[in-house]
Structures are given as structure tokens and as C-alpha cells.
């Protein structure tokens, strides 16, 4: 069995080859997009590619800078192509994201891109979304009320706690994350909308109907799934 980090590297490399000179590129967050950003930086250096990156987190901002990718903002540019990882992908190319708590900006960037390409290793491909708890970014003051509302929708919310940091994870936007297990996500689109109508919720990690293409890293090579 091929190590999952190698599979992530394979898909990151393939996605970096999709980028064309002059494009504005959405830069996702996580260990898979790490490889994408690194390989894209190599192309900037070796081929003189003139591109601009729009990062989705502090992590991707720092990595883009280190990799020699010029950065811009959504205020200044529209995005031609975004490349991002995912925690789960189903057969409709609906996703759960937010394992890195970056899903609010990721959704802004990924959904506004002309083309959104997802890169994952094979372990992320599922029949049905929901084994991975849905990350919900909430305003800290809303914690009790949002928890109650989410439980009424059948979710089991848990505040994500820091590692090497006491207390809750604080997102790049200064908020909490509620990791919320749903036993059965019958309709990802409906749940995505319902969660976002709860006062205090900034954004949730269900990305329905946004992805155009998924590159899946498998032991036998990369598989491309298109809409
Ligand atoms: C961050 C994300 C990541 O894209 C997702 O968690 C996948 O991460 P990795 O590539 O490290 O498995 O949504 O918020």
C-alpha cells in the first residue's frame, strides 16, 4: 500500500500542472494542498509562470510566500481556478471540509472560482457524507444557542479543542469550531443551508454543488472524476 502522503503529493503535483500562465489561483489549506502550493512554486521559479495566488488561511499565505507565489486578495481579483483538499467526497462531488478549520474562507474562495478542483487521497472518497463530523464555525458568544439548534437538527456538536493550546481552537477569523456528527446526511445541500441559517453560525463545512473536478490519489495512479 502506498503511503497516503505520497498519494497526496501525486495529486498535488498533477493539480499544479493544470495552472496556466496569467491565472489567479485559489490556494487551499491542508496537507494535500501543501504539495500543490510547493509544486506550483517550483513552476513559478523554473518556468517564470506569472500567476497570483489567493490563500484560504494563514497556513496557505505563509506557504505561498515561502514558495515564491505572489499573493492578491478577493477585493482585487476574481479567481480563475481554485485547488483545495477535502475530508470527504461523495459520488455527486459534494464535500465535507474544515478539518483544518479553514472552511469559511475556503468556501468563499472555492465557490467564487471559475473552476474548482479538489485533490484527495483515496481514503477520502465515500458513498455518503457523514462519517467525518461537519465543522461549523461559530461566533463564540453564540455557543449555547447554536449547540441547542444543531442538536434539534439531529447533530452531536463538540467544541474543537486546541492541541498545544489550552481551550478551544480559535479560527483564523477569531471564532470557535463545533465538530458536529450527523448519523445520516440524506441531503447535503439542505443541511448546508439549514446550518447556515442558525444565528451565530458563520459557515459550515458542507460544500455541495461547488466542485467541478476531483483528482483522487490511488495506489494504481491518479483518477480524475469530473461532473
Ligand atoms: C482545511 C480543509 C482541508 O482541505 C481538509 O481538512 C483536508 O486536509 P488534508 O489535505 O490535510 O487531508 O478543509 O480546512
mmCIF file of N, CA, C and O and ligand atoms in Angstrom, residues 8 28-34 84-87 96-103 106 119-121 124 132 160 207, ligand 1:
data_model
loop_
_atom_site.group_PDB
_atom_site.id
_atom_site.type_symbol
_atom_site.label_atom_id
_atom_site.label_comp_id
_atom_site.label_asym_id
_atom_site.label_seq_id
_atom_site.Cartn_x
_atom_site.Cartn_y
_atom_site.Cartn_z
ATOM 1 N N UNK A 8 -1.004 12.037 -1.655
ATOM 2 C CA UNK A 8 -1.311 13.477 -1.593
ATOM 3 C C UNK A 8 -0.336 14.271 -2.469
ATOM 4 O O UNK A 8 -0.723 15.220 -3.150
ATOM 5 N N UNK A 28 -5.821 26.387 -1.540
ATOM 6 C CA UNK A 28 -6.491 25.725 -0.419
ATOM 7 C C UNK A 28 -5.567 25.527 0.773
ATOM 8 O O UNK A 28 -4.406 25.944 0.769
ATOM 9 N N UNK A 29 -6.114 24.860 1.785
ATOM 10 C CA UNK A 29 -5.413 24.656 3.059
ATOM 11 C C UNK A 29 -5.319 23.152 3.351
ATOM 12 O O UNK A 29 -6.229 22.402 3.007
ATOM 13 N N UNK A 30 -4.235 22.759 4.026
ATOM 14 C CA UNK A 30 -4.129 21.361 4.469
ATOM 15 C C UNK A 30 -2.882 20.682 3.948
ATOM 16 O O UNK A 30 -2.083 21.277 3.213
ATOM 17 N N UNK A 31 -2.734 19.397 4.304
ATOM 18 C CA UNK A 31 -1.508 18.683 3.961
ATOM 19 C C UNK A 31 -1.454 18.302 2.477
ATOM 20 O O UNK A 31 -0.363 18.107 1.935
ATOM 21 N N UNK A 32 -2.609 18.183 1.821
ATOM 22 C CA UNK A 32 -2.611 17.844 0.391
ATOM 23 C C UNK A 32 -2.309 19.101 -0.439
ATOM 24 O O UNK A 32 -1.462 19.065 -1.345
ATOM 25 N N UNK A 33 -2.952 20.205 -0.099
ATOM 26 C CA UNK A 33 -2.677 21.441 -0.853
ATOM 27 C C UNK A 33 -1.266 21.950 -0.568
ATOM 28 O O UNK A 33 -0.715 22.692 -1.379
ATOM 29 N N UNK A 34 -0.705 21.533 0.550
ATOM 30 C CA UNK A 34 0.703 21.863 0.824
ATOM 31 C C UNK A 34 1.569 21.455 -0.384
ATOM 32 O O UNK A 34 2.379 22.237 -0.872
ATOM 33 N N UNK A 84 -8.102 22.743 -3.822
ATOM 34 C CA UNK A 84 -8.244 22.590 -2.370
ATOM 35 C C UNK A 84 -8.415 21.108 -2.021
ATOM 36 O O UNK A 84 -8.829 20.306 -2.872
ATOM 37 N N UNK A 85 -8.126 20.757 -0.788
ATOM 38 C CA UNK A 85 -8.320 19.393 -0.305
ATOM 39 C C UNK A 85 -9.735 19.214 0.230
ATOM 40 O O UNK A 85 -10.572 20.106 0.133
ATOM 41 N N UNK A 86 -9.994 18.038 0.784
ATOM 42 C CA UNK A 86 -11.313 17.773 1.392
ATOM 43 C C UNK A 86 -11.159 16.642 2.402
ATOM 44 O O UNK A 86 -10.202 15.864 2.350
ATOM 45 N N UNK A 87 -12.120 16.568 3.315
ATOM 46 C CA UNK A 87 -12.140 15.492 4.308
ATOM 47 C C UNK A 87 -13.009 14.333 3.849
ATOM 48 O O UNK A 87 -12.754 13.186 4.215
ATOM 49 N N UNK A 96 -17.250 17.308 2.474
ATOM 50 C CA UNK A 96 -17.108 17.892 3.809
ATOM 51 C C UNK A 96 -15.680 18.402 3.892
ATOM 52 O O UNK A 96 -14.734 17.696 3.530
ATOM 53 N N UNK A 97 -15.544 19.666 4.320
ATOM 54 C CA UNK A 97 -14.238 20.287 4.505
ATOM 55 C C UNK A 97 -14.195 20.925 5.888
ATOM 56 O O UNK A 97 -15.181 20.959 6.591
ATOM 57 N N UNK A 98 -13.021 21.432 6.246
ATOM 58 C CA UNK A 98 -12.901 22.147 7.525
ATOM 59 C C UNK A 98 -12.118 21.406 8.577
ATOM 60 O O UNK A 98 -12.060 21.831 9.725
ATOM 61 N N UNK A 99 -11.471 20.279 8.160
ATOM 62 C CA UNK A 99 -10.610 19.564 9.106
ATOM 63 C C UNK A 99 -9.513 20.467 9.654
ATOM 64 O O UNK A 99 -9.006 20.249 10.748
ATOM 65 N N UNK A 100 -9.157 21.482 8.881
ATOM 66 C CA UNK A 100 -8.142 22.447 9.322
ATOM 67 C C UNK A 100 -8.760 23.751 9.790
ATOM 68 O O UNK A 100 -8.044 24.749 9.971
ATOM 69 N N UNK A 101 -10.091 23.740 9.972
ATOM 70 C CA UNK A 101 -10.834 24.913 10.470
ATOM 71 C C UNK A 101 -10.747 26.133 9.547
ATOM 72 O O UNK A 101 -10.925 27.257 9.996
ATOM 73 N N UNK A 102 -10.480 25.870 8.259
ATOM 74 C CA UNK A 102 -10.314 26.994 7.332
ATOM 75 C C UNK A 102 -11.493 27.109 6.365
ATOM 76 O O UNK A 102 -11.435 27.856 5.393
ATOM 77 N N UNK A 103 -12.590 26.380 6.635
ATOM 78 C CA UNK A 103 -13.648 26.222 5.622
ATOM 79 C C UNK A 103 -14.393 27.506 5.275
ATOM 80 O O UNK A 103 -14.944 27.609 4.188
ATOM 81 N N UNK A 106 -12.218 29.134 2.769
ATOM 82 C CA UNK A 106 -12.134 28.175 1.659
ATOM 83 C C UNK A 106 -13.412 28.224 0.820
ATOM 84 O O UNK A 106 -13.350 28.206 -0.419
ATOM 85 N N UNK A 119 -8.449 17.972 -4.516
ATOM 86 C CA UNK A 119 -7.392 16.943 -4.540
ATOM 87 C C UNK A 119 -7.435 16.164 -3.222
ATOM 88 O O UNK A 119 -7.389 16.745 -2.146
ATOM 89 N N UNK A 120 -7.548 14.840 -3.364
ATOM 90 C CA UNK A 120 -7.645 13.975 -2.170
ATOM 91 C C UNK A 120 -6.923 12.648 -2.419
ATOM 92 O O UNK A 120 -6.779 12.215 -3.562
ATOM 93 N N UNK A 121 -6.537 11.989 -1.317
ATOM 94 C CA UNK A 121 -6.124 10.596 -1.458
ATOM 95 C C UNK A 121 -7.384 9.739 -1.364
ATOM 96 O O UNK A 121 -8.437 10.209 -0.907
ATOM 97 N N UNK A 124 -10.490 9.446 1.218
ATOM 98 C CA UNK A 124 -11.494 10.499 1.445
ATOM 99 C C UNK A 124 -12.785 10.268 0.641
ATOM 100 O O UNK A 124 -13.765 10.976 0.817
ATOM 101 N N UNK A 132 -17.308 11.772 8.760
ATOM 102 C CA UNK A 132 -16.492 12.886 9.268
ATOM 103 C C UNK A 132 -17.445 13.947 9.841
ATOM 104 O O UNK A 132 -18.370 14.383 9.160
ATOM 105 N N UNK A 160 -14.267 22.061 19.120
ATOM 106 C CA UNK A 160 -12.922 21.553 18.809
ATOM 107 C C UNK A 160 -11.901 22.184 19.763
ATOM 108 O O UNK A 160 -11.864 23.405 19.917
ATOM 109 N N UNK A 207 -19.804 21.436 1.436
ATOM 110 C CA UNK A 207 -19.624 22.167 0.180
ATOM 111 C C UNK A 207 -20.417 21.397 -0.880
ATOM 112 O O UNK A 207 -19.886 20.481 -1.516
HETATM 113 C C1 LIG B 1 -8.983 22.619 5.846
HETATM 114 C C2 LIG B 1 -9.577 21.641 4.900
HETATM 115 C C3 LIG B 1 -8.645 20.660 4.272
HETATM 116 O O1 LIG B 1 -8.652 20.849 2.900
HETATM 117 C C4 LIG B 1 -9.122 19.279 4.610
HETATM 118 O O2 LIG B 1 -9.176 19.162 6.030
HETATM 119 C C5 LIG B 1 -8.193 18.201 4.051
HETATM 120 O O3 LIG B 1 -6.952 18.290 4.677
HETATM 121 P P1 LIG B 1 -5.727 17.345 4.308
HETATM 122 O O4 LIG B 1 -5.340 17.650 2.910
HETATM 123 O O5 LIG B 1 -4.671 17.728 5.314
HETATM 124 O O6 LIG B 1 -6.178 15.915 4.484
HETATM 125 O O7 LIG B 1 -10.744 21.628 4.598
HETATM 126 O O8 LIG B 1 -9.976 23.366 6.464
#
